[in-house]
PDB file of C-alpha atoms and ligand atoms in Angstrom:
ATOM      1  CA  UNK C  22     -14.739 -12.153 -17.482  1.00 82.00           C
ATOM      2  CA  UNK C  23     -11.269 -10.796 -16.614  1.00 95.00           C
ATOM      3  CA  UNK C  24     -10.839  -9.159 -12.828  1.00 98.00           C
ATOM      4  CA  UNK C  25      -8.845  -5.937 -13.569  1.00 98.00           C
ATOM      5  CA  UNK C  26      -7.146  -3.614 -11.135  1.00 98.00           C
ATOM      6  CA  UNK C  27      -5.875  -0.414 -12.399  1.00 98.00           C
ATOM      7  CA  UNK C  28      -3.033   0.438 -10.568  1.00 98.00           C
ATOM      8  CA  UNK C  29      -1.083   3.140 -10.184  1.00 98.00           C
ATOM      9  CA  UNK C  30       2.316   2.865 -12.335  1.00 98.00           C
ATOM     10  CA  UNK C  31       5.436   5.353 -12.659  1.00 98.00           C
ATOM     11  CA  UNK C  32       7.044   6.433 -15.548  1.00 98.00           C
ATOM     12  CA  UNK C  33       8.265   2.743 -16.244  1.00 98.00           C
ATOM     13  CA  UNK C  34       5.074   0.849 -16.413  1.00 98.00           C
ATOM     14  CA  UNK C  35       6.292  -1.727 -13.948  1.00 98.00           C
ATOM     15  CA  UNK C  36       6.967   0.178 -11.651  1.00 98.00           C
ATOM     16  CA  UNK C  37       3.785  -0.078  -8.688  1.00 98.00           C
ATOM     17  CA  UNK C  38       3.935   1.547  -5.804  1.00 98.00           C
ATOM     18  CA  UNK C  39       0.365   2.873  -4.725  1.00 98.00           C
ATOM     19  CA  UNK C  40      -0.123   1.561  -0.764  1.00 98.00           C
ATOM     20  CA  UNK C  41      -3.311   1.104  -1.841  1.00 98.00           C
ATOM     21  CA  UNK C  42      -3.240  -0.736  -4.978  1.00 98.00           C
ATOM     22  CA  UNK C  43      -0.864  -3.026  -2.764  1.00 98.00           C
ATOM     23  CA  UNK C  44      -2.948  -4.186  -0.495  1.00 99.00           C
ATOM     24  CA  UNK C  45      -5.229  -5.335  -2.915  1.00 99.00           C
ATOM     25  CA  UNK C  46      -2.605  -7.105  -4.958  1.00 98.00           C
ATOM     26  CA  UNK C  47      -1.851  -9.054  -1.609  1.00 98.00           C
ATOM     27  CA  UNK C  48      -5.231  -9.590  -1.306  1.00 99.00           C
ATOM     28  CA  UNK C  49      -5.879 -11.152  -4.770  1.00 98.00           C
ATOM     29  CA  UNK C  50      -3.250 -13.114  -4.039  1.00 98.00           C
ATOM     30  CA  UNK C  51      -4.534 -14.039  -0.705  1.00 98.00           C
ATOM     31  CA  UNK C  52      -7.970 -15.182  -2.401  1.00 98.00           C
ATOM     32  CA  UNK C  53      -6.108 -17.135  -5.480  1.00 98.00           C
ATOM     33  CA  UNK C  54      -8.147 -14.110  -7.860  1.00 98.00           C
ATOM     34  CA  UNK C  55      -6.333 -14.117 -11.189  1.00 98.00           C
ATOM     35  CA  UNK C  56      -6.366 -10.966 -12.672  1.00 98.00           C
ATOM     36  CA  UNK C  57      -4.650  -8.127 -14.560  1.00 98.00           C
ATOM     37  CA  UNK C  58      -2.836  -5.351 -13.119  1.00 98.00           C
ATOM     38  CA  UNK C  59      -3.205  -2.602 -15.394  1.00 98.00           C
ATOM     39  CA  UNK C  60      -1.127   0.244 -15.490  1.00 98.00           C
ATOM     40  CA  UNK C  61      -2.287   3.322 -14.344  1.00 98.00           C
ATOM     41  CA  UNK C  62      -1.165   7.002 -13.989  1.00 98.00           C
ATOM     42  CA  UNK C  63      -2.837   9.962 -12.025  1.00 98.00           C
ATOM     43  CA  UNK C  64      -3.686  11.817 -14.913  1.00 98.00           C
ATOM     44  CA  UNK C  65      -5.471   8.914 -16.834  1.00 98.00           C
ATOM     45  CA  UNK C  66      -8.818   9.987 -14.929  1.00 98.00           C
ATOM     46  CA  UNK C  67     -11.009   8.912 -17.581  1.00 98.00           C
ATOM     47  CA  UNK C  68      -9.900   5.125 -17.610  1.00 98.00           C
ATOM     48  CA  UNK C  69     -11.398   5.146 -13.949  1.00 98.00           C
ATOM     49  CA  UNK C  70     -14.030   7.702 -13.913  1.00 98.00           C
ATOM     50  CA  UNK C  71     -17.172   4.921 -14.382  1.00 97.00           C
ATOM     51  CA  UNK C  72     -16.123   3.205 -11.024  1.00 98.00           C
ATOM     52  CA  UNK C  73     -17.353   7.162  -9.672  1.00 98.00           C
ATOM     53  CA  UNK C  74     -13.840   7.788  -8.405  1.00 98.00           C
ATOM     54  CA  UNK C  75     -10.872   9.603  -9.658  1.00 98.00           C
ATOM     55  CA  UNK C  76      -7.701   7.232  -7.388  1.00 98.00           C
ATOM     56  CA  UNK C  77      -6.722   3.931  -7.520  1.00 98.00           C
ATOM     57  CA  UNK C  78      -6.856   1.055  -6.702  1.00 98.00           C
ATOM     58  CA  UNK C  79     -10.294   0.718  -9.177  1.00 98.00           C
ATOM     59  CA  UNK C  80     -11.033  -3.388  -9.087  1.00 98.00           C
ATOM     60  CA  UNK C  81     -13.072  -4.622 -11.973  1.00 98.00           C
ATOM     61  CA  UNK C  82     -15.171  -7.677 -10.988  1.00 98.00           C
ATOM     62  CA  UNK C  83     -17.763  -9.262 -12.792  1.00 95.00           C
ATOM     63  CA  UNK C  84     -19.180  -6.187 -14.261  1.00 94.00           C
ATOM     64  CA  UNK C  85     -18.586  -4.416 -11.214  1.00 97.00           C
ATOM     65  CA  UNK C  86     -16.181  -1.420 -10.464  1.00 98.00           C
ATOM     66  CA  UNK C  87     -14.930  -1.182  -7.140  1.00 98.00           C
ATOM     67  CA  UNK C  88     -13.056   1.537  -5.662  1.00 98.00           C
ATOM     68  CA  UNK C  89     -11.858   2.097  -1.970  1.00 98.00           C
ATOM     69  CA  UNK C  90      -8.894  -0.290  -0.898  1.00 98.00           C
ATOM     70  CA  UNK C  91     -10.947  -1.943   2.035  1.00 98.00           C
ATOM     71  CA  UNK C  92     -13.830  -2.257   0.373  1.00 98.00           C
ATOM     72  CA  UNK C  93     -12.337  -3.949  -2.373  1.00 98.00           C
ATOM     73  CA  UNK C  94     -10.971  -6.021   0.424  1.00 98.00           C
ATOM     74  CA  UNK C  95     -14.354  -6.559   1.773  1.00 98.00           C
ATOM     75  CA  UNK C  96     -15.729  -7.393  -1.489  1.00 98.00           C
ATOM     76  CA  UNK C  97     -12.969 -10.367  -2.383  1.00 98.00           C
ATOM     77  CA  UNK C  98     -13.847 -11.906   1.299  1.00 98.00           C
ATOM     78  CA  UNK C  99     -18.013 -11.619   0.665  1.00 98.00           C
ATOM     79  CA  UNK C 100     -17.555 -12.694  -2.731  1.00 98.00           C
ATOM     80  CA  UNK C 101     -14.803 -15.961  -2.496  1.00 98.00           C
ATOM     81  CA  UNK C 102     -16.263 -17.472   0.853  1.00 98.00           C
ATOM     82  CA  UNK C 103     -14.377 -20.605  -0.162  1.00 98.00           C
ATOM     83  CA  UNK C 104     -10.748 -19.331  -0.680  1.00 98.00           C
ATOM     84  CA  UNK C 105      -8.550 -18.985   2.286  1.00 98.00           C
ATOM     85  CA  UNK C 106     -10.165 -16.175   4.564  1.00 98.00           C
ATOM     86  CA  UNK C 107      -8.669 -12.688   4.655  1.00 98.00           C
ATOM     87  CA  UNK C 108     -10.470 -11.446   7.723  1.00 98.00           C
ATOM     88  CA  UNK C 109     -11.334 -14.843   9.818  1.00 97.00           C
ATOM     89  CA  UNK C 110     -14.747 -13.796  10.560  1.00 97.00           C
ATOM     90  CA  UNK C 111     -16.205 -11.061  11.868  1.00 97.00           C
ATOM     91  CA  UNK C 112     -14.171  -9.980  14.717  1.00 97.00           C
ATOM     92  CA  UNK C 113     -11.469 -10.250  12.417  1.00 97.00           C
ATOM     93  CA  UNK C 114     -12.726  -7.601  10.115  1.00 98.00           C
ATOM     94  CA  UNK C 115     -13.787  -5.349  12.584  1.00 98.00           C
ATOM     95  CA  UNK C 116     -10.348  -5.515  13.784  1.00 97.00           C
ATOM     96  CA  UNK C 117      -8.781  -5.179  10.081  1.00 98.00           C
ATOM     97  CA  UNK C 118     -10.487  -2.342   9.962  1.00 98.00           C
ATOM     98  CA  UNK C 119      -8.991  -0.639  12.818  1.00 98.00           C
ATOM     99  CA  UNK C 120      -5.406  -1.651  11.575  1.00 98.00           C
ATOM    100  CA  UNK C 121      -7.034   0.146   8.656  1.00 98.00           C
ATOM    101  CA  UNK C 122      -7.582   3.364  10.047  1.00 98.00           C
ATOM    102  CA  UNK C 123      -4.265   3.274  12.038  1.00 97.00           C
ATOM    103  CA  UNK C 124      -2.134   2.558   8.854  1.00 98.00           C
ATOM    104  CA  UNK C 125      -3.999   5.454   6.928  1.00 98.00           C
ATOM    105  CA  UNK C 126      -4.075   7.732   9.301  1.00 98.00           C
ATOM    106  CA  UNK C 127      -1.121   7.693  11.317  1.00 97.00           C
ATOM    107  CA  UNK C 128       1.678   5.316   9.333  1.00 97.00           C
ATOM    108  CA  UNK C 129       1.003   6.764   5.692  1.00 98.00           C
ATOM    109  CA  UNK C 130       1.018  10.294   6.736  1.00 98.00           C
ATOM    110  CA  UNK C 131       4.308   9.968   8.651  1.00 98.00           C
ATOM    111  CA  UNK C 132       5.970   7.762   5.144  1.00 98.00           C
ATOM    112  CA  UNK C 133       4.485  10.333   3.246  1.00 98.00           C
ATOM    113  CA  UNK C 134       6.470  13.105   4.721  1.00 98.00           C
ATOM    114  CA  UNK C 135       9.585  11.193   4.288  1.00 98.00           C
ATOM    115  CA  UNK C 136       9.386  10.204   0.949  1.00 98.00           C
ATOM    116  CA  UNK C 137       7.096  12.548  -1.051  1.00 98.00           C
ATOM    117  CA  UNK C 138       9.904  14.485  -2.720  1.00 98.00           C
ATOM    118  CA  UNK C 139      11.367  10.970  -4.083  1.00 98.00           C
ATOM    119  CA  UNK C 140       8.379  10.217  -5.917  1.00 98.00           C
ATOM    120  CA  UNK C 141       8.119  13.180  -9.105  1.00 98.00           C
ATOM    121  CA  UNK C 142      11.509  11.802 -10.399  1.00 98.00           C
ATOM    122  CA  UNK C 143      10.148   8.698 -11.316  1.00 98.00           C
ATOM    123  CA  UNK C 144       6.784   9.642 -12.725  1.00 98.00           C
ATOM    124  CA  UNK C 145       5.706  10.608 -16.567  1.00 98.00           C
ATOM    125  CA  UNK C 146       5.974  14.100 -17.706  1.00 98.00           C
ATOM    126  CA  UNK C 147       2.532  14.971 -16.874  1.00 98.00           C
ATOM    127  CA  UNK C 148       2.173  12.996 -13.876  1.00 98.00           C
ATOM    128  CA  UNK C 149       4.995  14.432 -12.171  1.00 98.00           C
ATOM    129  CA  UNK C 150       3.688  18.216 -12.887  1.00 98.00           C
ATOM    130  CA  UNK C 151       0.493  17.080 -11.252  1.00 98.00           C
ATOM    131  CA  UNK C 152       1.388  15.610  -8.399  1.00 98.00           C
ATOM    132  CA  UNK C 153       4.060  18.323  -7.734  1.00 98.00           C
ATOM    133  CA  UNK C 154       1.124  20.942  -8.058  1.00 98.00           C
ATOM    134  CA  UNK C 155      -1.079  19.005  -5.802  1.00 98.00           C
ATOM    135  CA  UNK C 156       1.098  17.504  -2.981  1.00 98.00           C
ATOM    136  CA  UNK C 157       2.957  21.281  -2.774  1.00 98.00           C
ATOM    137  CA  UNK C 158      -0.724  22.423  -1.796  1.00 98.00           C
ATOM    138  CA  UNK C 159      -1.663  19.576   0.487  1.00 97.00           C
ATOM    139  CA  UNK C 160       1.575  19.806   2.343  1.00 98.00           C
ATOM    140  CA  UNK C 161       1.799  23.852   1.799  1.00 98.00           C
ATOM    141  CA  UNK C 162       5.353  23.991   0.925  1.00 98.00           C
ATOM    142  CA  UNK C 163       7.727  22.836  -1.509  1.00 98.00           C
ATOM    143  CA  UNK C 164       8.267  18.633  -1.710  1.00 98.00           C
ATOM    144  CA  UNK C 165      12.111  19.222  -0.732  1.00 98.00           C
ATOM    145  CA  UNK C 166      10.809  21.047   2.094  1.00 98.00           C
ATOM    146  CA  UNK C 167       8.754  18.509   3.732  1.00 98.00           C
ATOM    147  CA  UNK C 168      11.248  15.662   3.476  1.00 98.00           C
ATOM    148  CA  UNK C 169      14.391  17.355   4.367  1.00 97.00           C
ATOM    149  CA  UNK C 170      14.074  16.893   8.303  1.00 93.00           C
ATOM    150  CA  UNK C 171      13.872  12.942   7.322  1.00 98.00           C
ATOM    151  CA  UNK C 172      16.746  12.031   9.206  1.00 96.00           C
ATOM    152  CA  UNK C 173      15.596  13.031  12.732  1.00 96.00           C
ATOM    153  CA  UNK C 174      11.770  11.865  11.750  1.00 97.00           C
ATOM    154  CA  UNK C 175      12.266   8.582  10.711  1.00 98.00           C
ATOM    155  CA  UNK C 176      13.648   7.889  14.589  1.00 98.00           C
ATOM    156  CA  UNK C 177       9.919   9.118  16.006  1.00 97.00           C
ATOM    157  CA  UNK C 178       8.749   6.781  12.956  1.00 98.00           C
ATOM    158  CA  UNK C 179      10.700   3.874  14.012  1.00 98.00           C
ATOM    159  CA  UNK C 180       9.128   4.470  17.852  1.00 97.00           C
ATOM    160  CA  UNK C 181       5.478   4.675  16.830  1.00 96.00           C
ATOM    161  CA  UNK C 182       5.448   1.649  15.078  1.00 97.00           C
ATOM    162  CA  UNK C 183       6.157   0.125  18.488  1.00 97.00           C
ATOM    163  CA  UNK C 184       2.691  -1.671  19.087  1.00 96.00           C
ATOM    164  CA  UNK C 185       3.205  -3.667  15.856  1.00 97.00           C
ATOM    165  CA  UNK C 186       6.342  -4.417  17.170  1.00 98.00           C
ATOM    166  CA  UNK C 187       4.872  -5.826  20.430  1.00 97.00           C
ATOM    167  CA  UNK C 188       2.745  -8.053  18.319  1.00 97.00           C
ATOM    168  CA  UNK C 189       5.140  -9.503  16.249  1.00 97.00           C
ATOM    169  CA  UNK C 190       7.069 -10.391  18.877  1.00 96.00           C
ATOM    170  CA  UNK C 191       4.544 -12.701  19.761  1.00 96.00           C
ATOM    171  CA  UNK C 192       3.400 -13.862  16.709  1.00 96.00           C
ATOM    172  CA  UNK C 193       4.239 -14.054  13.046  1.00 97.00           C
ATOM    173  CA  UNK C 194       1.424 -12.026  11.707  1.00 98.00           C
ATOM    174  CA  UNK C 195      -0.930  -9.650  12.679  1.00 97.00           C
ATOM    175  CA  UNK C 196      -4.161 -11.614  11.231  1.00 96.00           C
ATOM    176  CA  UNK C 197      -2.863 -14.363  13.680  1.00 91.00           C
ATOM    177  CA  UNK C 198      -1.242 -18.268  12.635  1.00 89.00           C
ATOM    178  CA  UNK C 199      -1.658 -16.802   8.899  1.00 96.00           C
ATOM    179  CA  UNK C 200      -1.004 -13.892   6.985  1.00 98.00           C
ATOM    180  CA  UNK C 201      -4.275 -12.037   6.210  1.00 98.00           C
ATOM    181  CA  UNK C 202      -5.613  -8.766   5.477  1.00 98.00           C
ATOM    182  CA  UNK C 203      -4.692  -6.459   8.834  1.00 98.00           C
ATOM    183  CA  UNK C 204      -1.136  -7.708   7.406  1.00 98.00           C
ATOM    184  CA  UNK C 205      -1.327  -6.767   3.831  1.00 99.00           C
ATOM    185  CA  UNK C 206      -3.294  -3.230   5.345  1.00 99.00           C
ATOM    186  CA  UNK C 207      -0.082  -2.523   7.661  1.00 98.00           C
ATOM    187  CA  UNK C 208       2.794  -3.281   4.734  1.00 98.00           C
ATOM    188  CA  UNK C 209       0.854  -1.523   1.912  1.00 98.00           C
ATOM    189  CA  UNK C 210       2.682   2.043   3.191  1.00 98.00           C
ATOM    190  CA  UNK C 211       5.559   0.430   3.910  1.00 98.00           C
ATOM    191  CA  UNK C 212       6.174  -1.512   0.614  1.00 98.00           C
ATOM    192  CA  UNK C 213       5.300   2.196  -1.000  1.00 98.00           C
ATOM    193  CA  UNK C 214       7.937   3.817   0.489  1.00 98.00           C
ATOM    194  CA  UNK C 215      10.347   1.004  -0.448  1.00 98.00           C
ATOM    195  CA  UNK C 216       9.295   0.933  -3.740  1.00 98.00           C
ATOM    196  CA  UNK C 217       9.726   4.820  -4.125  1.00 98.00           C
ATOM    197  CA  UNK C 218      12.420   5.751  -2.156  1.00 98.00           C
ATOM    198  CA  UNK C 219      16.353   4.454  -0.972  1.00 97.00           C
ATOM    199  CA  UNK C 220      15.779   6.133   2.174  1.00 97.00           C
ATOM    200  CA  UNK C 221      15.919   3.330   4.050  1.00 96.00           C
ATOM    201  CA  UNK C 222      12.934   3.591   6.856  1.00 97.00           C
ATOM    202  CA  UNK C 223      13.286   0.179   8.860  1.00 98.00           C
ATOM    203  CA  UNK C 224      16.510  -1.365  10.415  1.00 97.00           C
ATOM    204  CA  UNK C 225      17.545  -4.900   9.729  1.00 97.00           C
ATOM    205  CA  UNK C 226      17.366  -5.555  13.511  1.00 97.00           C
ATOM    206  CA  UNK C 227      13.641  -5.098  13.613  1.00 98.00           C
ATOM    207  CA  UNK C 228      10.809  -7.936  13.881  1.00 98.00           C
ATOM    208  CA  UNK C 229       8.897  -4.686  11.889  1.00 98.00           C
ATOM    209  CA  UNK C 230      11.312  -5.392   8.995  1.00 98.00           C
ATOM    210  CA  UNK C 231      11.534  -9.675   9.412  1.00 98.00           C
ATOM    211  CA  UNK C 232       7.579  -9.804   9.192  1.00 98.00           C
ATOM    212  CA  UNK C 233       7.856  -7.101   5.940  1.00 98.00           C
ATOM    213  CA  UNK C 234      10.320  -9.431   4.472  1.00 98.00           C
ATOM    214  CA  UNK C 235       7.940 -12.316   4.817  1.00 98.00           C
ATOM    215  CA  UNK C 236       5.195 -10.738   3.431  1.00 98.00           C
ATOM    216  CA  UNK C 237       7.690  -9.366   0.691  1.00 98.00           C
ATOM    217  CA  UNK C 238       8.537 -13.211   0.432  1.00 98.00           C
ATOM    218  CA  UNK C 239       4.801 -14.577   0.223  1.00 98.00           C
ATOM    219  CA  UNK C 240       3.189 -15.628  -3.270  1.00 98.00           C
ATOM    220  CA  UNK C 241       6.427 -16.425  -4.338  1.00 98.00           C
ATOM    221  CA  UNK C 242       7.837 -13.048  -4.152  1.00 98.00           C
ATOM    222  CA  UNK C 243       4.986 -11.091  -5.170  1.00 98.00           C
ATOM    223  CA  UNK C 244       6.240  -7.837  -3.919  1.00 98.00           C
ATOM    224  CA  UNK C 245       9.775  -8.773  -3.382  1.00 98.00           C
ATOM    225  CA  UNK C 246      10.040  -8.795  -7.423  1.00 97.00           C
ATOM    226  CA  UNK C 247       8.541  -5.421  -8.034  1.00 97.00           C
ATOM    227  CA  UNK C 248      10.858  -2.853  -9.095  1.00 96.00           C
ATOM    228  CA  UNK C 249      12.042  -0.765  -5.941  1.00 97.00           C
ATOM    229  CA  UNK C 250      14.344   1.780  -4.603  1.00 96.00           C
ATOM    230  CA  UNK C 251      15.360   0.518  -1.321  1.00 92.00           C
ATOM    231  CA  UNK C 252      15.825  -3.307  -2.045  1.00 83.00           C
ATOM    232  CA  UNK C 253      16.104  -4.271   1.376  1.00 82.00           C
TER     233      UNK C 253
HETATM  234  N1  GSH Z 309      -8.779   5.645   0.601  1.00 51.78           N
HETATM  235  C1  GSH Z 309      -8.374   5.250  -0.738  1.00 51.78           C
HETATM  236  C2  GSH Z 309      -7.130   6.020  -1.145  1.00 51.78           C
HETATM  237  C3  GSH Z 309      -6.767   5.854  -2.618  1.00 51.78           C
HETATM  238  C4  GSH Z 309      -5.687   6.837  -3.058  1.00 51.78           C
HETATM  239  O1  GSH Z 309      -5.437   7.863  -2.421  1.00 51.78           O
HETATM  240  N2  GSH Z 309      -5.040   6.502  -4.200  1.00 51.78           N
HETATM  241  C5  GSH Z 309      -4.036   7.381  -4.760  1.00 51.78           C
HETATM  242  C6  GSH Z 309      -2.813   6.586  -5.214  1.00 51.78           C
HETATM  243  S1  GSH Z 309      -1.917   5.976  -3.833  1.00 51.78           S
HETATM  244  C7  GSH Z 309      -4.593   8.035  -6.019  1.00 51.78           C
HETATM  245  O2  GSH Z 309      -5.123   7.350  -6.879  1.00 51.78           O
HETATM  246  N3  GSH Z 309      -4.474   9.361  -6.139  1.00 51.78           N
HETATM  247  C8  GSH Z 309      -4.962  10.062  -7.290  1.00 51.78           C
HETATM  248  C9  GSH Z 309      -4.674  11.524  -7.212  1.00 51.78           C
HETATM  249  O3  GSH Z 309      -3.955  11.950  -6.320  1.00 51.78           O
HETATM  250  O4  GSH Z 309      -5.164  12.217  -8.090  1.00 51.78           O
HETATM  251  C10 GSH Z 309      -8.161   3.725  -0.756  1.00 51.78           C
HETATM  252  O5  GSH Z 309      -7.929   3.145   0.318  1.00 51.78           O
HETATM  253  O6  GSH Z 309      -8.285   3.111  -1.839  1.00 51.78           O
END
């Protein structure tokens, strides 16, 4: 049986750029899962709506729909003990999972305010209406709005990502002597943004941006070959 992802697509099919739906494609990769990444828009609820959820990523796995990025993540490890480990044992996912809540609650919200008014430009018709309609009344103003102070964020951005910083100085990867899930976690905002926007949110100077480009790099260029904005 064929392991499907929907995930979330732009007005140009191959363009992918859900954070989410990313670190699941990294993790499929991780695991060696072969699988089709089907498109998917926000308005195509109904493609989704048996999995019980109405976002992406959805994973469909031996008659199975799973929803929720790390538990999709969680799934792939319990599931495909014998492929390379995403989490290294337990410690190791209760530590992914921290990375998890950091990168959603504190990295994503800061990208999303810098690149949210990039995004309805390269949606479908109907997509971009919706997600106009409900971004303007999660963020309470208009999507121009929210962005336009980019400039002078993206420096307080640059500063808070500091402790990953501190890591990768010491060490190639988050997960430790391999790539593993706390990395594909951490890059899944910030190969969004680059896949969305031009606005350019690391500096070439940064161990941030050399361990991005490796993980852009890994699987033979995986997410290095996706269609982006900001190609660096
Ligand atoms: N916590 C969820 C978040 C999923 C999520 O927010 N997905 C977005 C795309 S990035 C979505 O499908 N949104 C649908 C909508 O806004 O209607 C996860 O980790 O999977």
């Amino acid at each position: 049986m064929t392991v499907i992802l929907h995930d979330l697509c732009g007005a140009d099919p191959a363009l992918r750029f859900s954070p989410y739906c990313w670190r699941v494609r990294l993790a499929l990769a991780h695991k060696g899962v072969a699988h089709e990444a089907r498109p998917w828009r926000f308005t195509d609820k109904a493609a989704i709506a048996d999995a019980g959820t109405d976002k992406v990523p959805v994973l469909r796995d031996g008659g199975r729909a799973l929803h929720e990025s790390w538990r999709i993540l969680e799934h792939l490890e319990d599931t495909r003990p014998e492929a390379p480990t995403l989490f290294g044992g337990e410690g190791g996912r209760a530590l992914a999972r921290f990375v998890n809540a950091w990168s959603d609650a504190v990295t994503a919200p800061a990208i999303a305010a810098m690149v949210v008014s990039d995004i309805p430009a390269l949606l479908a018709p109907d997509d971009a209406a919706y997600f106009v309609r409900t971004r303007e009344a999660r963020f309470g103003r208009p999507l121009a709005e929210v962005t336009a102070g980019r400039e002078g964020a993206v420096e307080a951005f640059r500063r808070d990502l500091h402790p990953l910083r501190m890591i990768l100085r010491e060490r190639p990867w988050l997960s430790g002597p391999a790539a593993g899930a706390a990395d594909y976690i951490a890059f899944g905002p910030l190969q969004w943004a680059r896949c969305v926007s031009a606005f350019p949110l690391l500096t070439p100077d940064d161990p941030v941006h050399a361990w991005r480009g490796r993980l852009l790099d890994a699987f033979d260029g995986l997410a290095r070959r996706a269609p982006a904005r900001d190609p660096t």
